PDB file of C-alpha atoms in Angstrom:
ATOM      1  CA  MET A   1      65.001  92.465 177.238  1.00 44.00           C
ATOM      2  CA  CYS A   2      68.401  94.400 178.253  1.00 43.00           C
ATOM      3  CA  ASP A   3      69.569  91.047 178.986  1.00 46.00           C
ATOM      4  CA  SER A   4      68.707  90.117 174.813  1.00 46.00           C
ATOM      5  CA  LEU A   5      70.288  93.392 173.673  1.00 44.00           C
ATOM      6  CA  ALA A   6      74.011  92.563 174.950  1.00 44.00           C
ATOM      7  CA  ALA A   7      73.951  88.806 174.058  1.00 45.00           C
ATOM      8  CA  ARG A   8      73.120  89.957 171.010  1.00 46.00           C
ATOM      9  CA  TYR A   9      74.538  93.664 170.479  1.00 43.00           C
ATOM     10  CA  PRO A  10      78.348  93.428 169.524  1.00 45.00           C
ATOM     11  CA  ARG A  11      79.976  94.997 171.933  1.00 42.00           C
ATOM     12  CA  ARG A  12      81.941  97.402 169.517  1.00 42.00           C
ATOM     13  CA  VAL A  13      78.807  98.732 168.030  1.00 41.00           C
ATOM     14  CA  ILE A  14      77.998 100.739 171.976  1.00 40.00           C
ATOM     15  CA  SER A  15      80.835 100.736 173.150  1.00 42.00           C
ATOM     16  CA  GLU A  16      82.255 103.079 170.636  1.00 42.00           C
ATOM     17  CA  SER A  17      81.983 106.861 170.035  1.00 43.00           C
ATOM     18  CA  PRO A  18      79.910 107.755 166.783  1.00 44.00           C
ATOM     19  CA  ALA A  19      82.628 110.503 167.526  1.00 45.00           C
ATOM     20  CA  SER A  20      85.639 108.611 166.680  1.00 45.00           C
ATOM     21  CA  HIS A  21      84.031 107.340 163.853  1.00 47.00           C
ATOM     22  CA  PRO A  22      84.217 109.337 160.016  1.00 48.00           C
ATOM     23  CA  ARG A  23      80.322 109.446 160.145  1.00 66.00           C
ATOM     24  CA  PRO A  24      79.137 109.320 162.908  1.00 63.00           C
ATOM     25  CA  LEU A  25      75.516 109.830 161.287  1.00 60.00           C
ATOM     26  CA  LEU A  26      75.469 106.789 159.692  1.00 59.00           C
ATOM     27  CA  ARG A  27      76.822 105.101 162.771  1.00 62.00           C
ATOM     28  CA  SER A  28      73.551 106.006 164.717  1.00 61.00           C
ATOM     29  CA  PHE A  29      71.085 104.872 162.124  1.00 56.00           C
ATOM     30  CA  GLN A  30      73.166 101.422 161.970  1.00 60.00           C
ATOM     31  CA  LYS A  31      73.430 101.226 165.660  1.00 60.00           C
ATOM     32  CA  TYR A  32      69.731 102.147 165.885  1.00 57.00           C
ATOM     33  CA  TRP A  33      68.808  99.551 162.871  1.00 59.00           C
ATOM     34  CA  LYS A  34      70.513  96.695 164.841  1.00 61.00           C
ATOM     35  CA  LEU A  35      67.773  98.165 167.230  1.00 60.00           C
ATOM     36  CA  PHE A  36      64.957  98.078 165.466  1.00 59.00           C
ATOM     37  CA  ASP A  37      66.361  94.435 164.430  1.00 61.00           C
ATOM     38  CA  ILE A  38      66.725  92.788 167.910  1.00 60.00           C
ATOM     39  CA  GLY A  39      62.612  94.025 168.969  1.00 58.00           C
ATOM     40  CA  ILE A  40      61.307  92.295 166.055  1.00 58.00           C
ATOM     41  CA  GLN A  41      63.795  89.098 167.107  1.00 59.00           C
ATOM     42  CA  ASN A  42      62.836  89.142 170.224  1.00 63.00           C
ATOM     43  CA  THR A  43      58.544  89.661 169.263  1.00 59.00           C
ATOM     44  CA  PHE A  44      58.910  86.176 166.965  1.00 57.00           C
ATOM     45  CA  VAL A  45      59.928  85.151 170.570  1.00 56.00           C
ATOM     46  CA  TYR A  46      56.522  85.397 171.782  1.00 57.00           C
ATOM     47  CA  ARG A  47      54.908  84.466 168.358  1.00 56.00           C
ATOM     48  CA  TRP A  48      51.802  82.782 168.977  1.00 59.00           C
ATOM     49  CA  ASN A  49      51.158  85.200 171.026  1.00 60.00           C
ATOM     50  CA  PHE A  50      51.397  87.282 169.177  1.00 57.00           C
ATOM     51  CA  LEU A  51      49.803  86.305 166.420  1.00 61.00           C
ATOM     52  CA  LEU A  52      46.594  85.958 169.068  1.00 63.00           C
ATOM     53  CA  ARG A  53      46.695  89.124 169.495  1.00 62.00           C
ATOM     54  CA  THR A  54      46.965  90.956 166.354  1.00 60.00           C
ATOM     55  CA  VAL A  55      44.145  88.577 165.000  1.00 62.00           C
ATOM     56  CA  PHE A  56      41.636  88.661 167.789  1.00 63.00           C
ATOM     57  CA  GLY A  57      42.328  92.782 167.829  1.00 64.00           C
ATOM     58  CA  ILE A  58      40.281  93.542 165.434  1.00 67.00           C
ATOM     59  CA  VAL A  59      36.948  91.535 166.863  1.00 70.00           C
ATOM     60  CA  PRO A  60      35.388  94.244 169.020  1.00 71.00           C
ATOM     61  CA  LEU A  61      34.685  96.458 165.788  1.00 71.00           C
ATOM     62  CA  ILE A  62      32.356  93.289 165.129  1.00 74.00           C
ATOM     63  CA  GLY A  63      30.903  93.953 168.086  1.00 77.00           C
ATOM     64  CA  THR A  64      30.792  97.442 167.861  1.00 79.00           C
ATOM     65  CA  VAL A  65      29.282  97.272 164.250  1.00 78.00           C
ATOM     66  CA  PHE A  66      25.978  95.315 165.641  1.00 79.00           C
ATOM     67  CA  ILE A  67      25.805  98.179 168.619  1.00 84.00           C
ATOM     68  CA  TRP A  68      25.547 101.084 166.374  1.00 83.00           C
ATOM     69  CA  GLN A  69      23.000  98.556 163.611  1.00 80.00           C
ATOM     70  CA  ALA A  70      20.823  98.464 166.368  1.00 84.00           C
ATOM     71  CA  ILE A  71      21.138 102.000 167.858  1.00 85.00           C
ATOM     72  CA  PHE A  72      20.330 103.400 163.503  1.00 85.00           C
ATOM     73  CA  ARG A  73      17.167 100.799 163.117  1.00 82.00           C
ATOM     74  CA  SER A  74      15.548 102.633 166.853  1.00 82.00           C
ATOM     75  CA  LYS A  75      16.531 106.085 166.205  1.00 80.00           C
ATOM     76  CA  GLN A  76      15.554 105.601 162.872  1.00 80.00           C
ATOM     77  CA  ALA A  77      17.639 109.158 162.303  1.00 82.00           C
ATOM     78  CA  PRO A  78      21.338 110.818 162.072  1.00 84.00           C
ATOM     79  CA  ILE A  79      23.046 111.789 164.451  1.00 84.00           C
ATOM     80  CA  ASN A  80      24.931 114.054 164.579  1.00 82.00           C
ATOM     81  CA  GLY A  81      25.258 114.452 160.820  1.00 84.00           C
ATOM     82  CA  TYR A  82      26.815 110.598 161.097  1.00 89.00           C
ATOM     83  CA  GLU A  83      24.377 108.288 158.659  1.00 89.00           C
ATOM     84  CA  TYR A  84      25.180 103.747 160.056  1.00 87.00           C
ATOM     85  CA  SER A  85      27.166 103.787 156.985  1.00 88.00           C
ATOM     86  CA  THR A  86      29.797 107.052 158.256  1.00 90.00           C
ATOM     87  CA  MET A  87      30.142 106.037 161.266  1.00 90.00           C
ATOM     88  CA  ILE A  88      30.865 101.983 160.497  1.00 88.00           C
ATOM     89  CA  PHE A  89      33.175 103.338 158.575  1.00 90.00           C
ATOM     90  CA  TYR A  90      34.645 106.336 161.422  1.00 92.00           C
ATOM     91  CA  PHE A  91      35.500 102.639 163.321  1.00 89.00           C
ATOM     92  CA  MET A  92      36.870 101.304 160.803  1.00 87.00           C
ATOM     93  CA  ILE A  93      39.244 103.974 160.183  1.00 90.00           C
ATOM     94  CA  THR A  94      39.810 103.954 163.920  1.00 90.00           C
ATOM     95  CA  VAL A  95      40.378  99.967 164.141  1.00 84.00           C
ATOM     96  CA  PHE A  96      43.113 100.314 161.405  1.00 85.00           C
ATOM     97  CA  LEU A  97      44.866 103.765 163.490  1.00 90.00           C
ATOM     98  CA  ASP A  98      44.134 101.593 166.745  1.00 86.00           C
ATOM     99  CA  ASN A  99      46.097  98.403 165.644  1.00 81.00           C
ATOM    100  CA  LEU A 100      48.992 100.181 163.721  1.00 85.00           C
ATOM    101  CA  ILE A 101      50.035 103.154 165.862  1.00 89.00           C
ATOM    102  CA  THR A 102      49.363 101.934 169.365  1.00 85.00           C
ATOM    103  CA  PRO A 103      52.202 100.736 171.917  1.00 85.00           C
ATOM    104  CA  THR A 104      51.052  97.613 173.086  1.00 80.00           C
ATOM    105  CA  GLU A 105      52.810  97.250 176.640  1.00 80.00           C
ATOM    106  CA  ASP A 106      55.374  99.571 176.647  1.00 83.00           C
ATOM    107  CA  GLU A 107      55.345 101.448 179.765  1.00 89.00           C
ATOM    108  CA  TRP A 108      54.752  97.812 181.982  1.00 88.00           C
ATOM    109  CA  GLN A 109      58.015  96.658 179.796  1.00 87.00           C
ATOM    110  CA  ILE A 110      59.930 100.259 180.465  1.00 90.00           C
ATOM    111  CA  ALA A 111      58.816 100.419 184.099  1.00 91.00           C
ATOM    112  CA  ALA A 112      60.039  96.290 185.026  1.00 89.00           C
ATOM    113  CA  GLU A 113      62.976  97.428 183.607  1.00 89.00           C
ATOM    114  CA  ILE A 114      63.110  99.909 186.012  1.00 90.00           C
ATOM    115  CA  ARG A 115      62.127  97.950 189.225  1.00 87.00           C
ATOM    116  CA  ASP A 116      64.549  95.481 188.382  1.00 87.00           C
ATOM    117  CA  GLY A 117      67.875  98.024 187.570  1.00 86.00           C
ATOM    118  CA  ARG A 118      68.029  96.712 183.831  1.00 85.00           C
ATOM    119  CA  ILE A 119      67.890 100.430 183.130  1.00 88.00           C
ATOM    120  CA  SER A 120      71.687 100.149 184.629  1.00 86.00           C
ATOM    121  CA  ALA A 121      73.415  98.243 181.802  1.00 82.00           C
ATOM    122  CA  PHE A 122      71.643 102.288 179.272  1.00 80.00           C
ATOM    123  CA  LEU A 123      73.533 104.400 181.796  1.00 81.00           C
ATOM    124  CA  ILE A 124      76.652 103.022 181.126  1.00 79.00           C
ATOM    125  CA  LYS A 125      76.685 102.860 176.966  1.00 75.00           C
ATOM    126  CA  PRO A 126      76.345 105.902 174.549  1.00 74.00           C
ATOM    127  CA  LEU A 127      73.082 104.790 173.920  1.00 77.00           C
ATOM    128  CA  ASN A 128      69.810 107.002 173.641  1.00 81.00           C
ATOM    129  CA  TYR A 129      67.213 105.309 176.152  1.00 86.00           C
ATOM    130  CA  LEU A 130      64.848 107.143 173.971  1.00 88.00           C
ATOM    131  CA  GLY A 131      66.408 105.478 171.001  1.00 85.00           C
ATOM    132  CA  TYR A 132      66.569 102.725 172.241  1.00 85.00           C
ATOM    133  CA  ARG A 133      62.532 101.903 173.775  1.00 88.00           C
ATOM    134  CA  ILE A 134      61.496 103.697 169.719  1.00 88.00           C
ATOM    135  CA  SER A 135      63.745 101.116 167.556  1.00 82.00           C
ATOM    136  CA  LEU A 136      61.513  98.991 169.396  1.00 83.00           C
ATOM    137  CA  TYR A 137      57.880 100.595 169.170  1.00 87.00           C
ATOM    138  CA  LEU A 138      58.730 101.069 165.683  1.00 85.00           C
ATOM    139  CA  SER A 139      59.190  97.486 164.899  1.00 80.00           C
ATOM    140  CA  TYR A 140      56.708  95.398 166.659  1.00 80.00           C
ATOM    141  CA  ARG A 141      53.776  98.207 165.155  1.00 79.00           C
ATOM    142  CA  LEU A 142      55.951  97.113 161.534  1.00 78.00           C
ATOM    143  CA  LEU A 143      55.496  93.049 162.671  1.00 74.00           C
ATOM    144  CA  TYR A 144      51.443  94.131 164.080  1.00 73.00           C
ATOM    145  CA  ILE A 145      50.645  95.928 160.688  1.00 73.00           C
ATOM    146  CA  SER A 146      51.720  93.673 158.460  1.00 71.00           C
ATOM    147  CA  VAL A 147      49.935  90.468 160.417  1.00 71.00           C
ATOM    148  CA  VAL A 148      46.756  92.452 161.198  1.00 71.00           C
ATOM    149  CA  PHE A 149      45.941  94.518 157.323  1.00 74.00           C
ATOM    150  CA  ILE A 150      44.585  91.308 156.279  1.00 75.00           C
ATOM    151  CA  PRO A 151      42.293  90.162 158.073  1.00 74.00           C
ATOM    152  CA  ILE A 152      41.797  94.506 158.060  1.00 75.00           C
ATOM    153  CA  LEU A 153      41.753  93.950 154.110  1.00 79.00           C
ATOM    154  CA  GLY A 154      39.080  91.340 154.816  1.00 78.00           C
ATOM    155  CA  LEU A 155      37.116  93.492 156.777  1.00 77.00           C
ATOM    156  CA  GLY A 156      36.871  96.126 154.260  1.00 77.00           C
ATOM    157  CA  TRP A 157      35.848  93.930 151.761  1.00 84.00           C
ATOM    158  CA  VAL A 158      32.748  93.076 153.806  1.00 79.00           C
ATOM    159  CA  PHE A 159      31.752  96.586 154.514  1.00 79.00           C
ATOM    160  CA  ARG A 160      33.301  98.174 151.186  1.00 81.00           C
ATOM    161  CA  ASP A 161      30.008 100.367 150.849  1.00 82.00           C
ATOM    162  CA  ASN A 162      30.554 101.590 154.100  1.00 81.00           C
ATOM    163  CA  ILE A 163      33.781 103.218 152.356  1.00 83.00           C
ATOM    164  CA  ARG A 164      33.599 106.824 151.419  1.00 86.00           C
ATOM    165  CA  PHE A 165      37.572 106.871 150.654  1.00 86.00           C
ATOM    166  CA  PRO A 166      38.701 110.503 150.415  1.00 88.00           C
ATOM    167  CA  GLU A 167      38.390 112.774 147.140  1.00 87.00           C
ATOM    168  CA  HIS A 168      40.887 115.648 148.163  1.00 88.00           C
ATOM    169  CA  GLY A 169      45.321 114.627 147.593  1.00 89.00           C
ATOM    170  CA  VAL A 170      45.908 117.589 150.663  1.00 93.00           C
ATOM    171  CA  THR A 171      43.645 115.330 153.300  1.00 94.00           C
ATOM    172  CA  TRP A 172      46.220 111.797 152.154  1.00 95.00           C
ATOM    173  CA  ILE A 173      49.066 114.132 153.299  1.00 96.00           C
ATOM    174  CA  ALA A 174      46.714 115.793 156.639  1.00 96.00           C
ATOM    175  CA  PHE A 175      46.488 112.430 157.537  1.00 96.00           C
ATOM    176  CA  ALA A 176      49.741 110.532 157.182  1.00 95.00           C
ATOM    177  CA  ALA A 177      50.750 113.579 158.797  1.00 97.00           C
ATOM    178  CA  SER A 178      48.628 113.480 161.714  1.00 97.00           C
ATOM    179  CA  THR A 179      48.025 109.635 161.914  1.00 96.00           C
ATOM    180  CA  VAL A 180      52.791 110.098 162.466  1.00 96.00           C
ATOM    181  CA  MET A 181      51.687 112.475 165.160  1.00 97.00           C
ATOM    182  CA  ALA A 182      49.054 110.350 166.453  1.00 96.00           C
ATOM    183  CA  ALA A 183      51.344 107.638 167.164  1.00 95.00           C
ATOM    184  CA  ALA A 184      54.366 109.803 168.852  1.00 96.00           C
ATOM    185  CA  LEU A 185      51.686 111.172 170.585  1.00 96.00           C
ATOM    186  CA  GLN A 186      50.597 107.810 172.353  1.00 95.00           C
ATOM    187  CA  PHE A 187      54.311 106.723 172.613  1.00 95.00           C
ATOM    188  CA  LEU A 188      55.475 109.535 174.215  1.00 96.00           C
ATOM    189  CA  ILE A 189      52.408 109.246 176.488  1.00 95.00           C
ATOM    190  CA  ALA A 190      53.873 106.439 177.540  1.00 94.00           C
ATOM    191  CA  TYR A 191      56.516 106.534 178.206  1.00 95.00           C
ATOM    192  CA  SER A 192      56.430 109.500 180.126  1.00 95.00           C
ATOM    193  CA  LEU A 193      54.015 107.624 182.417  1.00 94.00           C
ATOM    194  CA  ALA A 194      56.394 104.356 182.821  1.00 94.00           C
ATOM    195  CA  MET A 195      58.987 107.634 184.208  1.00 94.00           C
ATOM    196  CA  ILE A 196      56.681 107.275 187.728  1.00 94.00           C
ATOM    197  CA  ALA A 197      58.007 104.313 187.593  1.00 92.00           C
ATOM    198  CA  PHE A 198      61.065 105.928 188.745  1.00 92.00           C
ATOM    199  CA  TRP A 199      59.373 107.514 192.304  1.00 92.00           C
ATOM    200  CA  VAL A 200      56.521 105.295 192.638  1.00 89.00           C
ATOM    201  CA  LEU A 201      57.396 101.077 193.203  1.00 84.00           C
ATOM    202  CA  GLU A 202      54.394  99.974 191.149  1.00 86.00           C
ATOM    203  CA  ILE A 203      52.354 102.333 188.714  1.00 89.00           C
ATOM    204  CA  SER A 204      49.095 100.088 187.435  1.00 87.00           C
ATOM    205  CA  THR A 205      47.520 102.275 189.174  1.00 89.00           C
ATOM    206  CA  ILE A 206      47.928 105.300 187.884  1.00 90.00           C
ATOM    207  CA  VAL A 207      48.635 103.809 184.096  1.00 89.00           C
ATOM    208  CA  PHE A 208      45.065 102.170 184.426  1.00 90.00           C
ATOM    209  CA  ILE A 209      43.495 105.317 185.459  1.00 90.00           C
ATOM    210  CA  LEU A 210      44.610 107.521 183.021  1.00 90.00           C
ATOM    211  CA  TYR A 211      43.905 104.647 180.278  1.00 88.00           C
ATOM    212  CA  SER A 212      40.692 104.534 181.326  1.00 87.00           C
ATOM    213  CA  PHE A 213      40.445 108.418 180.382  1.00 89.00           C
ATOM    214  CA  GLU A 214      42.422 107.616 177.292  1.00 90.00           C
ATOM    215  CA  PHE A 215      39.687 104.849 176.105  1.00 88.00           C
ATOM    216  CA  PHE A 216      36.823 107.051 176.149  1.00 88.00           C
ATOM    217  CA  LEU A 217      38.038 110.509 175.230  1.00 92.00           C
ATOM    218  CA  SER A 218      40.677 109.402 172.151  1.00 92.00           C
ATOM    219  CA  GLY A 219      37.789 108.268 169.998  1.00 91.00           C
ATOM    220  CA  HIS A 220      37.518 104.084 170.983  1.00 88.00           C
ATOM    221  CA  ILE A 221      33.874 104.328 171.559  1.00 87.00           C
ATOM    222  CA  PHE A 222      32.096 106.296 170.235  1.00 88.00           C
ATOM    223  CA  PRO A 223      33.023 109.814 167.448  1.00 93.00           C
ATOM    224  CA  LEU A 224      33.882 112.396 170.021  1.00 93.00           C
ATOM    225  CA  ASP A 225      32.156 115.683 168.420  1.00 90.00           C
ATOM    226  CA  ILE A 226      28.458 113.504 168.606  1.00 89.00           C
ATOM    227  CA  MET A 227      29.066 114.660 173.112  1.00 89.00           C
ATOM    228  CA  PRO A 228      27.399 117.740 174.293  1.00 88.00           C
ATOM    229  CA  PRO A 229      28.410 121.207 171.856  1.00 86.00           C
ATOM    230  CA  TRP A 230      29.652 122.573 176.355  1.00 90.00           C
ATOM    231  CA  LEU A 231      32.549 119.661 175.844  1.00 89.00           C
ATOM    232  CA  HIS A 232      32.934 120.393 172.588  1.00 88.00           C
ATOM    233  CA  GLY A 233      35.989 123.519 173.883  1.00 90.00           C
ATOM    234  CA  PHE A 234      37.791 119.925 176.302  1.00 91.00           C
ATOM    235  CA  ILE A 235      37.652 117.914 172.898  1.00 92.00           C
ATOM    236  CA  LEU A 236      39.744 120.189 171.212  1.00 92.00           C
ATOM    237  CA  TRP A 237      42.236 120.971 173.932  1.00 95.00           C
ATOM    238  CA  SER A 238      42.334 117.602 175.133  1.00 95.00           C
ATOM    239  CA  PRO A 239      45.803 115.312 173.866  1.00 95.00           C
ATOM    240  CA  PHE A 240      43.728 112.302 173.946  1.00 95.00           C
ATOM    241  CA  THR A 241      41.328 113.536 170.787  1.00 96.00           C
ATOM    242  CA  TYR A 242      44.617 113.521 169.143  1.00 97.00           C
ATOM    243  CA  GLU A 243      45.260 110.183 169.528  1.00 95.00           C
ATOM    244  CA  LEU A 244      42.978 108.770 167.336  1.00 95.00           C
ATOM    245  CA  PHE A 245      39.683 109.965 166.888  1.00 96.00           C
ATOM    246  CA  PHE A 246      41.502 113.606 165.013  1.00 97.00           C
ATOM    247  CA  PRO A 247      42.590 111.575 162.320  1.00 96.00           C
ATOM    248  CA  ALA A 248      39.680 109.780 161.617  1.00 95.00           C
ATOM    249  CA  GLN A 249      38.108 112.612 160.823  1.00 96.00           C
ATOM    250  CA  ILE A 250      40.586 113.872 158.353  1.00 96.00           C
ATOM    251  CA  CYS A 251      40.102 110.430 156.221  1.00 95.00           C
ATOM    252  CA  MET A 252      36.637 111.287 155.996  1.00 94.00           C
ATOM    253  CA  GLU A 253      37.354 115.312 154.840  1.00 93.00           C
ATOM    254  CA  ARG A 254      34.883 116.261 158.005  1.00 93.00           C
ATOM    255  CA  VAL A 255      37.073 119.214 159.893  1.00 94.00           C
ATOM    256  CA  GLN A 256      39.001 120.889 156.325  1.00 91.00           C
ATOM    257  CA  GLY A 257      39.935 124.326 156.162  1.00 92.00           C
ATOM    258  CA  ALA A 258      41.944 126.501 158.910  1.00 94.00           C
ATOM    259  CA  ALA A 259      40.053 123.990 161.987  1.00 95.00           C
ATOM    260  CA  LEU A 260      42.563 121.909 160.364  1.00 96.00           C
ATOM    261  CA  VAL A 261      45.278 123.497 160.408  1.00 96.00           C
ATOM    262  CA  GLU A 262      44.427 124.155 163.830  1.00 96.00           C
ATOM    263  CA  GLY A 263      44.103 120.676 165.115  1.00 96.00           C
ATOM    264  CA  LEU A 264      47.862 119.668 163.256  1.00 97.00           C
ATOM    265  CA  VAL A 265      49.376 122.768 165.530  1.00 97.00           C
ATOM    266  CA  ILE A 266      47.249 121.961 168.815  1.00 97.00           C
ATOM    267  CA  GLN A 267      48.795 118.442 167.779  1.00 97.00           C
ATOM    268  CA  ALA A 268      52.476 119.259 167.557  1.00 97.00           C
ATOM    269  CA  GLY A 269      51.802 121.390 170.347  1.00 97.00           C
ATOM    270  CA  TRP A 270      51.013 118.204 172.677  1.00 97.00           C
ATOM    271  CA  ILE A 271      53.882 116.190 170.861  1.00 97.00           C
ATOM    272  CA  ALA A 272      55.901 118.970 171.916  1.00 97.00           C
ATOM    273  CA  LEU A 273      55.163 119.734 175.939  1.00 97.00           C
ATOM    274  CA  VAL A 274      54.595 115.530 176.317  1.00 97.00           C
ATOM    275  CA  SER A 275      58.654 115.052 175.023  1.00 96.00           C
ATOM    276  CA  GLY A 276      59.933 117.459 177.173  1.00 96.00           C
ATOM    277  CA  ILE A 277      57.841 116.136 179.671  1.00 96.00           C
ATOM    278  CA  ALA A 278      59.236 113.230 179.178  1.00 95.00           C
ATOM    279  CA  THR A 279      63.052 114.171 178.750  1.00 94.00           C
ATOM    280  CA  LEU A 280      62.745 116.452 182.205  1.00 95.00           C
ATOM    281  CA  LEU A 281      61.467 112.896 183.996  1.00 94.00           C
ATOM    282  CA  TYR A 282      63.793 110.720 182.212  1.00 93.00           C
ATOM    283  CA  SER A 283      66.494 112.880 184.303  1.00 92.00           C
ATOM    284  CA  ARG A 284      65.392 113.972 186.469  1.00 92.00           C
ATOM    285  CA  GLY A 285      65.091 110.179 187.739  1.00 91.00           C
ATOM    286  CA  VAL A 286      67.928 108.655 186.407  1.00 90.00           C
ATOM    287  CA  ARG A 287      69.648 111.357 188.745  1.00 88.00           C
ATOM    288  CA  LYS A 288      67.654 110.147 191.399  1.00 82.00           C
ATOM    289  CA  TYR A 289      68.045 106.429 190.473  1.00 79.00           C
ATOM    290  CA  GLN A 290      72.417 106.804 190.772  1.00 66.00           C
ATOM    291  CA  ALA A 291      72.095 108.898 193.820  1.00 57.00           C
ATOM    292  CA  VAL A 292      70.072 105.431 195.663  1.00 54.00           C
ATOM    293  CA  GLY A 293      73.555 103.444 194.033  1.00 54.00           C
ATOM    294  CA  GLY A 294      70.777 101.928 190.521  1.00 49.00           C
TER     295      GLY A 294
END
């Protein structure tokens, strides 16, 4: 990725000090817009891998539908306030959000840049590494949702009888805000996890352990509010809750009023905390990296 950046990115753009330009904000925007464009180009280098991963990423929803169909037929009763149609709508939202905001291999790419020494190229240029990674993340997510949007529309048509869009305008605003924060939270967790590569040569075990908990506790498998009441306190304060489950609950209008405001505040608090951790890990990691001749 670094070699691609150096080859395609004009040296004058990344070597000039923003302070020397009469419009530094515009110059900075142009710089990261160029990085965004490079991220899109790099994605198309492996376009078949990208297309296959994108299209088949919604296949688990089909299996989930059959599983819950069998459960509801067997139980013949709602589950913690969820009817069959409500449950299907919940999983349609989580699949949409998962495809829209979940980082794809970002932590592996960052860790590889640290391990292979390619991050050195960013330490000698006026280029914020976090901003660079955010630009690549946004470019990939934009392409991803553009491709997968048509299959999702197809699934929406198939399960249209189960879809219940929010009735209140404030719900749409809250859902949009929560979705943006969920994207930021997921990316920052992946970024922070990758920073461990400054100290640990291979982070795959740590990644798998964390993501095993994340997959279970973010609402991928089932809605978290069907879990026993004694776990609800943990669910409320867990960062994983706000990656998928909480935005989905907002869209379904199952959380409103004071509970909605409380959830948004907690979500924003986790973003601030993880952002601080990511910044600290990067600064400490870079110092260690330079101390050993990186």
